[in-house]
Tab-separated table of C-alpha atoms and ligand atoms in Angstrom:
chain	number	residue	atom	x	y	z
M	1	UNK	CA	-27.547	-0.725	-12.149
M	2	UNK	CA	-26.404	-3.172	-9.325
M	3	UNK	CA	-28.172	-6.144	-10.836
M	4	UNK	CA	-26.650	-5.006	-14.534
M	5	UNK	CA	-23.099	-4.840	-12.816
M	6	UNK	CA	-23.311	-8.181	-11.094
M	7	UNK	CA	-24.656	-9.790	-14.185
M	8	UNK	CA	-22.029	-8.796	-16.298
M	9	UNK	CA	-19.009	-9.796	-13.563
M	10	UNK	CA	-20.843	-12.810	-13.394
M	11	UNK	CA	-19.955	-13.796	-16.967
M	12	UNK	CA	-16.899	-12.305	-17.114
M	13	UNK	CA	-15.460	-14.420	-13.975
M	14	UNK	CA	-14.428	-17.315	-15.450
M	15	UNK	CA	-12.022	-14.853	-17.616
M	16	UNK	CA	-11.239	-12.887	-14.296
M	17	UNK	CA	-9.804	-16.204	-12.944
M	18	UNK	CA	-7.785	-16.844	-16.051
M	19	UNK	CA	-6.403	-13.438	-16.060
M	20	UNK	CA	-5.778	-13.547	-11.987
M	21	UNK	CA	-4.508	-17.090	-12.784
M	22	UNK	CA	-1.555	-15.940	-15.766
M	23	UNK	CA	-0.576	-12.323	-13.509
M	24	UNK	CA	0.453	-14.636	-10.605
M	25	UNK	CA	2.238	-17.422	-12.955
M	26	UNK	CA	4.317	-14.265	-14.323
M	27	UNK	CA	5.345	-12.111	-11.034
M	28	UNK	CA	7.599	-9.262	-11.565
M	29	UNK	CA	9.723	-7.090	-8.478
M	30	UNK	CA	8.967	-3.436	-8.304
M	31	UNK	CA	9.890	-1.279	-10.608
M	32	UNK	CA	10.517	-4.103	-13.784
M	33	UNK	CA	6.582	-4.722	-14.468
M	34	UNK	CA	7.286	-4.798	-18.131
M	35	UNK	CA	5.403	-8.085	-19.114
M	36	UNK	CA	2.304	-7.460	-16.424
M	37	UNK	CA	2.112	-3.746	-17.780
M	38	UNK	CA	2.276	-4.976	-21.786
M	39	UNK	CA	-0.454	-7.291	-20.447
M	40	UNK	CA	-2.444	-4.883	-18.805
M	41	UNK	CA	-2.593	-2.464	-21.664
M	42	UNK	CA	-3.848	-5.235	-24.068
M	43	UNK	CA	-6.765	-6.049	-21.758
M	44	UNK	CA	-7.485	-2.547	-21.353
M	45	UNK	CA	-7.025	-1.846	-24.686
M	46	UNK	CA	-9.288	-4.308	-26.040
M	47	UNK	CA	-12.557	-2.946	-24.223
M	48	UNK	CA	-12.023	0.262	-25.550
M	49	UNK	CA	-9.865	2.236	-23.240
M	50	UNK	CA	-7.907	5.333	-23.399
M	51	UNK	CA	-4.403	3.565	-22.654
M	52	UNK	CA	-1.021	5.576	-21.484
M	53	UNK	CA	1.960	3.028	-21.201
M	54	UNK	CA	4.979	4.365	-19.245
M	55	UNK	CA	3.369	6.690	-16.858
M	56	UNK	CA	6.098	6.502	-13.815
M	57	UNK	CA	8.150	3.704	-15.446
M	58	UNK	CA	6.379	1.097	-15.500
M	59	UNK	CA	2.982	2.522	-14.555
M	60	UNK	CA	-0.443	1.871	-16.964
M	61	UNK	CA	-3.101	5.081	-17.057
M	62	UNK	CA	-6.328	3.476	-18.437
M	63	UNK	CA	-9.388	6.062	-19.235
M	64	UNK	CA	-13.248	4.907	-19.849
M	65	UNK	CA	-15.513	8.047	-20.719
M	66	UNK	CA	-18.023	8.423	-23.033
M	67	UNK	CA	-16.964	11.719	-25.618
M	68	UNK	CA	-20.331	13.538	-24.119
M	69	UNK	CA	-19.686	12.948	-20.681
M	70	UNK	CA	-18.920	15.334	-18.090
M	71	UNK	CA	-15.947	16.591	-16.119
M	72	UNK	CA	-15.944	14.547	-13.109
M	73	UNK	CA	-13.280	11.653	-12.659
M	74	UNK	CA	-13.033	8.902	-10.268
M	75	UNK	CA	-9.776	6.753	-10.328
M	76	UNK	CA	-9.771	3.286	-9.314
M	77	UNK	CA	-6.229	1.970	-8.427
M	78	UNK	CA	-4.211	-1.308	-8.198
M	79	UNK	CA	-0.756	-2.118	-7.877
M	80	UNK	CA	1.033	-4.821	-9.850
M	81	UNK	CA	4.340	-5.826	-8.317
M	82	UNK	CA	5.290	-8.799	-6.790
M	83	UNK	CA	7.885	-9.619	-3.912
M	84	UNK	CA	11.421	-11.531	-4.041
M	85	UNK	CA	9.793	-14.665	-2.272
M	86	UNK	CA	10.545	-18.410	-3.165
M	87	UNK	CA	6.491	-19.571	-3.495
M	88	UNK	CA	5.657	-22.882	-2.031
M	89	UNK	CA	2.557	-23.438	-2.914
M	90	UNK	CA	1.673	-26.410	-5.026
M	91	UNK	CA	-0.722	-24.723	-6.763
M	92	UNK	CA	-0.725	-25.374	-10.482
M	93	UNK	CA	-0.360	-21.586	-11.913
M	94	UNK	CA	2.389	-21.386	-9.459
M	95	UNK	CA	5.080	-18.469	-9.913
M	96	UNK	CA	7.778	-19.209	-13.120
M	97	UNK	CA	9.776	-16.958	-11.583
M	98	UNK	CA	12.461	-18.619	-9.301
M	99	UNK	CA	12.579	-15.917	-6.306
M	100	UNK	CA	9.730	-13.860	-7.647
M	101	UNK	CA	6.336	-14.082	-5.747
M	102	UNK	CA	2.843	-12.323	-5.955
M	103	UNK	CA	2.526	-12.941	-2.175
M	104	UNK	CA	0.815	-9.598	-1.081
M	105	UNK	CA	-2.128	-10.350	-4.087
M	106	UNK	CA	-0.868	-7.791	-6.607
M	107	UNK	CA	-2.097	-10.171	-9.444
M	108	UNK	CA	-5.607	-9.752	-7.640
M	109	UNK	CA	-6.104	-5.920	-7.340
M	110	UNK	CA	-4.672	-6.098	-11.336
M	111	UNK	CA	-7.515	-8.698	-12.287
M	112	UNK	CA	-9.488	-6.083	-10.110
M	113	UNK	CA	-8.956	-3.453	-11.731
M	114	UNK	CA	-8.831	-4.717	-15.314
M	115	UNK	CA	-12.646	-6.863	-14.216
M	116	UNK	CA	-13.824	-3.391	-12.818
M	117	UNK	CA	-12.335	-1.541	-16.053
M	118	UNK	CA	-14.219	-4.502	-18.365
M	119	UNK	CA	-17.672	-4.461	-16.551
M	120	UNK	CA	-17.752	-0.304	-16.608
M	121	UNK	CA	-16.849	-0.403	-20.467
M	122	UNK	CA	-19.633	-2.424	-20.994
M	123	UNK	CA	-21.924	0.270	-19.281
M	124	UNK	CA	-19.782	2.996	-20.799
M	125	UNK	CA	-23.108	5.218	-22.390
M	126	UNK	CA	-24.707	5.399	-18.950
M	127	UNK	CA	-21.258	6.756	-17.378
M	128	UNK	CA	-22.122	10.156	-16.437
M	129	UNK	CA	-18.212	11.261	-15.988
M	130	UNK	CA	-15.047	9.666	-16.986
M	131	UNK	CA	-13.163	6.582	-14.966
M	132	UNK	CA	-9.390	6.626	-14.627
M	133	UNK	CA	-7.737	3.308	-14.004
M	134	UNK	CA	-4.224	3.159	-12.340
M	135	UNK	CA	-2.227	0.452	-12.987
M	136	UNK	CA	0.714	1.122	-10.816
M	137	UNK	CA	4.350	-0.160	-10.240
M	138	UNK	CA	6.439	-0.873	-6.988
M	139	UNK	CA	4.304	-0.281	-4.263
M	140	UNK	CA	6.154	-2.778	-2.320
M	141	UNK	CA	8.879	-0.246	-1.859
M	142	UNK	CA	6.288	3.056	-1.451
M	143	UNK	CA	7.589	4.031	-4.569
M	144	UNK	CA	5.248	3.630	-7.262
M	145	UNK	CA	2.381	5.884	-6.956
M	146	UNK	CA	4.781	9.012	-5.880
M	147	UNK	CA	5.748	8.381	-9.874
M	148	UNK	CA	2.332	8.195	-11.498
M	149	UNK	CA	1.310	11.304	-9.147
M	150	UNK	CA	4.826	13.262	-10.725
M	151	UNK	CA	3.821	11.935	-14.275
M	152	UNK	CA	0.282	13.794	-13.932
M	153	UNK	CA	-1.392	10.558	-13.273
M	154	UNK	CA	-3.696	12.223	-11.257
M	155	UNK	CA	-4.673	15.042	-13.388
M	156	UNK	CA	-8.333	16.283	-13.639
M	157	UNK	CA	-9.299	13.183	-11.285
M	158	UNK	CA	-11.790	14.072	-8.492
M	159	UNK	CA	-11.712	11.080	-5.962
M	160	UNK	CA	-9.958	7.753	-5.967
M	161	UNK	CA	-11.040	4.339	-4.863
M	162	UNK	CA	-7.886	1.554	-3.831
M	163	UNK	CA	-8.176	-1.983	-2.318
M	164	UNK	CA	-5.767	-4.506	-0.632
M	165	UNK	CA	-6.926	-8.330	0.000
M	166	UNK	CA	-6.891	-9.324	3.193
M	167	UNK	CA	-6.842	-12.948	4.611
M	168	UNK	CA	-8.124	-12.711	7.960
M	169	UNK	CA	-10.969	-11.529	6.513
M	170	UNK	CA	-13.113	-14.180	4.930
M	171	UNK	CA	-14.214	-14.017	1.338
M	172	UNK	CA	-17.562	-12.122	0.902
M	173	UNK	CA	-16.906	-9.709	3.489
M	174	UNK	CA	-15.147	-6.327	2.723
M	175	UNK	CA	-13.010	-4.497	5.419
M	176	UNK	CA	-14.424	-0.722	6.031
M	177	UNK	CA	-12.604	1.754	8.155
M	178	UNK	CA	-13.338	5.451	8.383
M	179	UNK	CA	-10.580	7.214	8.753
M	180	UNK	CA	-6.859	6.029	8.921
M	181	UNK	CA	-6.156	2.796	7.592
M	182	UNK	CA	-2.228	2.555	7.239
M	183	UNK	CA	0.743	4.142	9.307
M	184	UNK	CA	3.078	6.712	8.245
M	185	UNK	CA	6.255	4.909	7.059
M	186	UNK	CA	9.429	6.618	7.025
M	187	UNK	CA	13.034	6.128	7.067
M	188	UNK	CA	16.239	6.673	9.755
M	189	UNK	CA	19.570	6.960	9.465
M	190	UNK	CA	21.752	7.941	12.149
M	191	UNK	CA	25.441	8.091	11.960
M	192	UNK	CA	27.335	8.272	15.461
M	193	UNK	CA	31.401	9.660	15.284
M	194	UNK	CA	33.060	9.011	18.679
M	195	UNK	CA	37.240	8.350	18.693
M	196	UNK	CA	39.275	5.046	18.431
M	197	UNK	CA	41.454	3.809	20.839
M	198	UNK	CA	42.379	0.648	22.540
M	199	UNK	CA	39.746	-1.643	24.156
M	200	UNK	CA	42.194	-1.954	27.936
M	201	UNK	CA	41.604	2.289	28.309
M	202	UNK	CA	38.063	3.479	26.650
M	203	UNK	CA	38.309	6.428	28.839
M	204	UNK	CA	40.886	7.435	26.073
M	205	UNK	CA	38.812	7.446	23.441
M	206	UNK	CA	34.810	7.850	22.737
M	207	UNK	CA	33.494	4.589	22.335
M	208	UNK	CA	30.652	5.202	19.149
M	209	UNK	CA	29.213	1.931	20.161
M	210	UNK	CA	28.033	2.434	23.800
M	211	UNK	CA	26.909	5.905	22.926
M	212	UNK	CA	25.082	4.030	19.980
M	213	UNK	CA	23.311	1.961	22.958
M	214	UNK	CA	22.338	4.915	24.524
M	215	UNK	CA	20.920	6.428	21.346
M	216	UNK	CA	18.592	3.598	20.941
M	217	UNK	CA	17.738	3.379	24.679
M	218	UNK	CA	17.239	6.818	24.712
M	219	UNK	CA	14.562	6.927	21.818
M	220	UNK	CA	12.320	3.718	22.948
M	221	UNK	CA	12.358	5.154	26.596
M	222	UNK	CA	11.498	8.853	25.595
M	223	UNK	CA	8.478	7.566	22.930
M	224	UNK	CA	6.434	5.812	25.804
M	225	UNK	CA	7.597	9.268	28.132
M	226	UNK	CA	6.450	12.014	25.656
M	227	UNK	CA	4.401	10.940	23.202
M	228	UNK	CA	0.667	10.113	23.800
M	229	UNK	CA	0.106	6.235	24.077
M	230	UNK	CA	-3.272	6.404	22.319
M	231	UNK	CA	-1.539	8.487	19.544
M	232	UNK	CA	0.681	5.607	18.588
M	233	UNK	CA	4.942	6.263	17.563
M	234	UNK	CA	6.506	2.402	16.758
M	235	UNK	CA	10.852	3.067	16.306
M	236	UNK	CA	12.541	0.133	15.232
M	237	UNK	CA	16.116	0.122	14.321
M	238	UNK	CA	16.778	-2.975	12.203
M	239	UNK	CA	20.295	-2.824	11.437
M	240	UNK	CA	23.530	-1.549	13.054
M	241	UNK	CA	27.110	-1.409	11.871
M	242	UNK	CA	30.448	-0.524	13.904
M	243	UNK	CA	33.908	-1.320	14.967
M	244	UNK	CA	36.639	-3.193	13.618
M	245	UNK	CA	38.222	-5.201	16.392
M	246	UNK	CA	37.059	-7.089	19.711
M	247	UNK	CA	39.964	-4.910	21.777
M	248	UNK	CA	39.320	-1.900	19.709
M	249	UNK	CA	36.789	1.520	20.778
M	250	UNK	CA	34.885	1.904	17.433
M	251	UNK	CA	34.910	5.594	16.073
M	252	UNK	CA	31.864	4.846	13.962
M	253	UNK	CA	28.150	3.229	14.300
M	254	UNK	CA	25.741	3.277	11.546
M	255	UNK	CA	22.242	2.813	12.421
M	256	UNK	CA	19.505	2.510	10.234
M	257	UNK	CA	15.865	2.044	11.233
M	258	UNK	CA	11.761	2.783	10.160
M	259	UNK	CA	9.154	5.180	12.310
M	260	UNK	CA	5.772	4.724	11.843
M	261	UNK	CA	2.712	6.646	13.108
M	262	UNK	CA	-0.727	7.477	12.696
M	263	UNK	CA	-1.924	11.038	13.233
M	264	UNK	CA	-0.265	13.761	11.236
M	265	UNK	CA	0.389	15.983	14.317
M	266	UNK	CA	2.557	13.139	15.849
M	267	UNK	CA	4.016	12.887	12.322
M	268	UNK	CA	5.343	16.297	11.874
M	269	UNK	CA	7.000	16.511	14.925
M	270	UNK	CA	9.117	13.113	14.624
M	271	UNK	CA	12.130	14.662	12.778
M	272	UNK	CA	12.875	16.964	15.070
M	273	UNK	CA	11.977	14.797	18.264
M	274	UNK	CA	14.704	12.353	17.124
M	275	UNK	CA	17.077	14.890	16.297
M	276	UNK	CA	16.832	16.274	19.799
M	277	UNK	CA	17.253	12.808	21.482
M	278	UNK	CA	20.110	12.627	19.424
M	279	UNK	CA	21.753	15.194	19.665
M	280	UNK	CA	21.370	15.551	23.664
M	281	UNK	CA	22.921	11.989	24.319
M	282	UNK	CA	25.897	12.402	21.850
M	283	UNK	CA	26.663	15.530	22.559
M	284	UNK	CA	27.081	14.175	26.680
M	285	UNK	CA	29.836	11.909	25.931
M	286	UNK	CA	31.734	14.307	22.945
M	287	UNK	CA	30.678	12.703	20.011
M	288	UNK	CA	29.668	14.074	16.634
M	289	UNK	CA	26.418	12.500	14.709
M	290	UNK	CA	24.386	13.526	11.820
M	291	UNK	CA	20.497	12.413	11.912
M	292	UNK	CA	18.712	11.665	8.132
M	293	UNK	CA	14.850	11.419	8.593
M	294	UNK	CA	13.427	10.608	4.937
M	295	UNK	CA	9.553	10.585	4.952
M	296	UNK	CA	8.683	7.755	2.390
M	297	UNK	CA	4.779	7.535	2.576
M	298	UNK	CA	2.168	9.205	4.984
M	299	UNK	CA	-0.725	7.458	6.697
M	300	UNK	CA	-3.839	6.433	4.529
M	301	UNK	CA	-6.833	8.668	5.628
M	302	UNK	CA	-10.170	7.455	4.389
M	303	UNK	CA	-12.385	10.519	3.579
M	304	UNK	CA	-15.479	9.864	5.320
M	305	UNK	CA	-18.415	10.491	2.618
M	306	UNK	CA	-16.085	8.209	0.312
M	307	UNK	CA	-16.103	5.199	2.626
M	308	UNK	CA	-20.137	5.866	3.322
M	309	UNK	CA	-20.440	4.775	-0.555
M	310	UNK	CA	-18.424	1.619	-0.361
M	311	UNK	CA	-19.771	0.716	2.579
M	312	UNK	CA	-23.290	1.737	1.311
M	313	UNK	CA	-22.649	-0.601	-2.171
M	314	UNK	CA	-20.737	-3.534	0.056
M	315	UNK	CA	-24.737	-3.528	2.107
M	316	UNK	CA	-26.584	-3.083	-1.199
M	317	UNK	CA	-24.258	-5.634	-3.117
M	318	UNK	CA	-23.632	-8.620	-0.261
M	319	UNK	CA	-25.856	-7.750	2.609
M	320	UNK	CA	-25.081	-5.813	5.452
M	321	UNK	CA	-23.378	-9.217	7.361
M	322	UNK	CA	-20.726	-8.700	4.415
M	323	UNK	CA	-19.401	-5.145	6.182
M	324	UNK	CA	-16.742	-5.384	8.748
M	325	UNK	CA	-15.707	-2.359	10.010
M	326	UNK	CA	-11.883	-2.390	11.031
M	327	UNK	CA	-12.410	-0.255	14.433
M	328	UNK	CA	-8.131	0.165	14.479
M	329	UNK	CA	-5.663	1.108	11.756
M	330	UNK	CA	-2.975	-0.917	10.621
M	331	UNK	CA	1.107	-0.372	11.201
M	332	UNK	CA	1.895	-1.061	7.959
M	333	UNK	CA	2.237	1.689	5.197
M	334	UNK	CA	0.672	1.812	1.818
M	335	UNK	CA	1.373	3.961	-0.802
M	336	UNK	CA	-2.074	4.605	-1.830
M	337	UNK	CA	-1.574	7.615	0.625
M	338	UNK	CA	0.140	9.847	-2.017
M	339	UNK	CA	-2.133	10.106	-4.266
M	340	UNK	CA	-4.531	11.327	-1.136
M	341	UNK	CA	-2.204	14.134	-0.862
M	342	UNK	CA	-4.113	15.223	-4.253
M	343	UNK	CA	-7.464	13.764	-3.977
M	344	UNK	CA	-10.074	12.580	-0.948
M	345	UNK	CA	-9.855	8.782	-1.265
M	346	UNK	CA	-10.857	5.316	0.171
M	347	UNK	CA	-9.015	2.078	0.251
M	348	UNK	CA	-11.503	-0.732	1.338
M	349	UNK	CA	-9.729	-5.094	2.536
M	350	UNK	CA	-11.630	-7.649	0.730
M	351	UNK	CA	-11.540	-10.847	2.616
M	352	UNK	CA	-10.321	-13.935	0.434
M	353	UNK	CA	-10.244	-15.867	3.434
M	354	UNK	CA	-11.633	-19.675	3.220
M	355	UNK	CA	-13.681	-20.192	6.391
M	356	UNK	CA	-12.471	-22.524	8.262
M	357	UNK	CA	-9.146	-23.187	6.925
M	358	UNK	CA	-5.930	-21.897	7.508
M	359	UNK	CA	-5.105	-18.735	5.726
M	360	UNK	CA	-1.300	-18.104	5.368
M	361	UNK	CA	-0.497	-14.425	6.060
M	362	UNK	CA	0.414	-11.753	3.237
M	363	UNK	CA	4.246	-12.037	2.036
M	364	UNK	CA	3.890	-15.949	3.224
M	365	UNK	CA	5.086	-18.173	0.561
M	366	UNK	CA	1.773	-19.847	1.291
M	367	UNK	CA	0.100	-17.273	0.847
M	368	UNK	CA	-2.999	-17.677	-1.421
M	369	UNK	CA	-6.862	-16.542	-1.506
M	370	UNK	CA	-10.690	-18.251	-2.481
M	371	UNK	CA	-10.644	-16.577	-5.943
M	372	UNK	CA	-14.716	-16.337	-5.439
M	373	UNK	CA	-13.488	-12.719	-3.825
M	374	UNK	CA	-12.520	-11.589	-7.252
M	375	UNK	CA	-16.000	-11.163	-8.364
M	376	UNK	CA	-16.646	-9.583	-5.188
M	377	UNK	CA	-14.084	-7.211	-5.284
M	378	UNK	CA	-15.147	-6.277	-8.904
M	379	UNK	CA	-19.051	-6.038	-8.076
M	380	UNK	CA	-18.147	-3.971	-4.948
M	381	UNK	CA	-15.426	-1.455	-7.027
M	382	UNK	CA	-17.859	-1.221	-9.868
M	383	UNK	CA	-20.514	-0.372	-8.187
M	384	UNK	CA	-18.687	2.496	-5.958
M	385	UNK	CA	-17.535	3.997	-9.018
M	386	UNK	CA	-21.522	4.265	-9.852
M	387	UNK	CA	-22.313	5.258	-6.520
M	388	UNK	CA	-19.573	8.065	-6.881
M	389	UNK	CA	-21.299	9.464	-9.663
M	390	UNK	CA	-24.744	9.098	-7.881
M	391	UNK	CA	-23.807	11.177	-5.028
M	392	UNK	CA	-21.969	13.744	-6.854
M	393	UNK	CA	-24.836	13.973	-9.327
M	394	UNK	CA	-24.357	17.995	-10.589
M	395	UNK	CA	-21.235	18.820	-9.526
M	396	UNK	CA	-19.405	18.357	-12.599
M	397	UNK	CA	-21.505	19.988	-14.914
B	1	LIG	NI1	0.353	-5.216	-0.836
């Protein structure tokens, strides 16, 4: 099946690049993916899929399964939105959208996922279950796959496969981590009330902005203090607002910030953590506040026999010099991680580094990848799908 899977990627690339090619030439922000998703349906369309338009706004469902097959479903997903970035790339399918860049390599996990969807419909009589393929809208803001999942997206689907490029990893070589990949991202807002008065007598009034100082000393002190080190909390607050006048007290500070962590123990207890802090310092110096803790996306978890098959087709595929495993997780949030809340899942980094070059960063306006990955990627998706089926061989039946 391997050989059959790379044989047919291998003639399909030259269309992969075309198709990778015209999604970055036409980048769209999150939540307007009109054109990309009209696109997307006509590709999957035209090898015989299953197509759902509209499936959390902009969102494309794409199923593959022959009519005998059995009940077990394996999703493969890729997100399609791009990010409001000026591109500066020279390259000659270059964004036509002034502002509008694919600079995290949203048009590659589409081409992915539409090559991955076009090689498996090829193979379609040997598919012993069904493939869903999720085509899905502003993940840049964590939004995206929270609508599919509420829009049944995920319905009847066993296990789901995701991938992000990566350019510090070099092309031919696919990122494998067991366990968590991403952070838990979430949002803070915290709203301080002290009282005016004139800047000459402060002890007059309750000065919102020093207590605000406090606040935020309070929080990065206390994290190092009471949380585990090698159970990582980051706090950043990235924007503050207050007062009106140099020789004024402000009444009022606005702060606004993002927590991220990794384990889900740590993660649970973070509302009320802050809250305390909070609550302790403002209610020292008599003032008021009100704490909002929104949790946006929680950390990616790899299930472990999941990753053993991509990491088992990434050896049988490219060699066992093509594995890197990624010994720590990442920061950074992904929203891949709500549609693990329904299903065990893996999200696998394919390198489309060039050795020896520099690569630009994601969300550069450099950014860009060696589009040799692509068939890579697709080889290495396709052939996890198979592997899926492989190792849950009776299940569905
Ligand atoms: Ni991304």
């Amino acid at each position: 099946m391997l050989d059959r899977i790379r044989e047919i990627a291998q003639k399909l690339f030259p269309r992969l690049v075309e198709i990778r090619r015209h999604i970055h030439a036409h980048p769209e922000l999150s939540g307007q993916e009109y054109q990309t998703a009209a696109y997307v349906a006509g590709v999957l369309s035209s090898c015989g899929l299953h197509v759902r338009e509209g499936i959390g706004k902009t969102g494309v469902v794409g199923d593959l399964a022959r009519p005998d097959g059995d009940a077990r479903c394996v999703a493969v997903r890729t997100d399609m939105d791009a990010l409001p970035i000026h591109e500066r790339t020279n390259l000659e399918f270059a964004s036509r959208q002034e502002g509008i860049m694919h600079a995290c390599g949203h048009d590659v996990h589409t081409t992915l996922g539409l090559g991955t969807a076009m090689v498996l419909s090829q193979l379609v009589e040997e598919l012993p279950g069904s493939v869903r393929f999720l085509f899905q809208p502003a993940e840049e803001i964590a939004q995206g796959a929270g609508w599919m999942v509420e829009e049944g997206a995920m319905e009847n689907v066993n296990a789901i496969f995701g991938v992000h490029v990566f350019p510090s990893i070099p092309n031919g070589v696919i990122g494998i981590r067991y366990g968590a990949l991403t952070a838990s991202a979430d949002d803070l807002e915290i709203t301080i009330t002290g009282e005016s008065g004139h800047g000459a007598r402060p002890y007059e009034a309750i000065d919102a902005i020093w207590i605000a100082a406090q606040v935020i000393t309070s929080l990065q002190q206390a994290i190092s203090r009471t949380h585990n080190p090698l159970r990582p909390v980051v706090l950043t607050i990235g924007k503050i607002e207050g007062g009106r006048a140099p020789n004024a007290i402000a009444d009022h500070v606005h702060l606004q910030g993002t927590v991220r962590s990794i384990h889900p123990e740590t993660h649970a207890t973070l509302p009320q953590w802050i809250e305390n802090i909070v609550a302790n310092v403002c209610q020292t110096y008599g003032a008021g506040y009100e704490v909002e803790y929104r949790r946006l996306v929680p950390s990616v978890l790899n299930d472990t026999a999941l990753t053993q098959i991509v990491e088992s087709a990434v050896a049988e595929a490219c060699g066992k010099d093509s594995i890197e495993i990624i010994t720590e997780p990442s920061l950074g949030a992904e929203d891949f991680a709500m549609y693990l809340d329904k299903v065990p899942g893996m999200m696998f980094r394919l390198g489309v580094g060039v050795p020896n070059q520099r690569n630009y960063p994601l969300h550069h306006p450099q950014f860009d990848i060696d589009e040799s990955a692509i068939l890579t990627g697709v080889v290495t998706m396709a052939y996890s799908v198979w592997k899926y089926f492989e190792m849950t061989m009776g299940d569905g039946e």
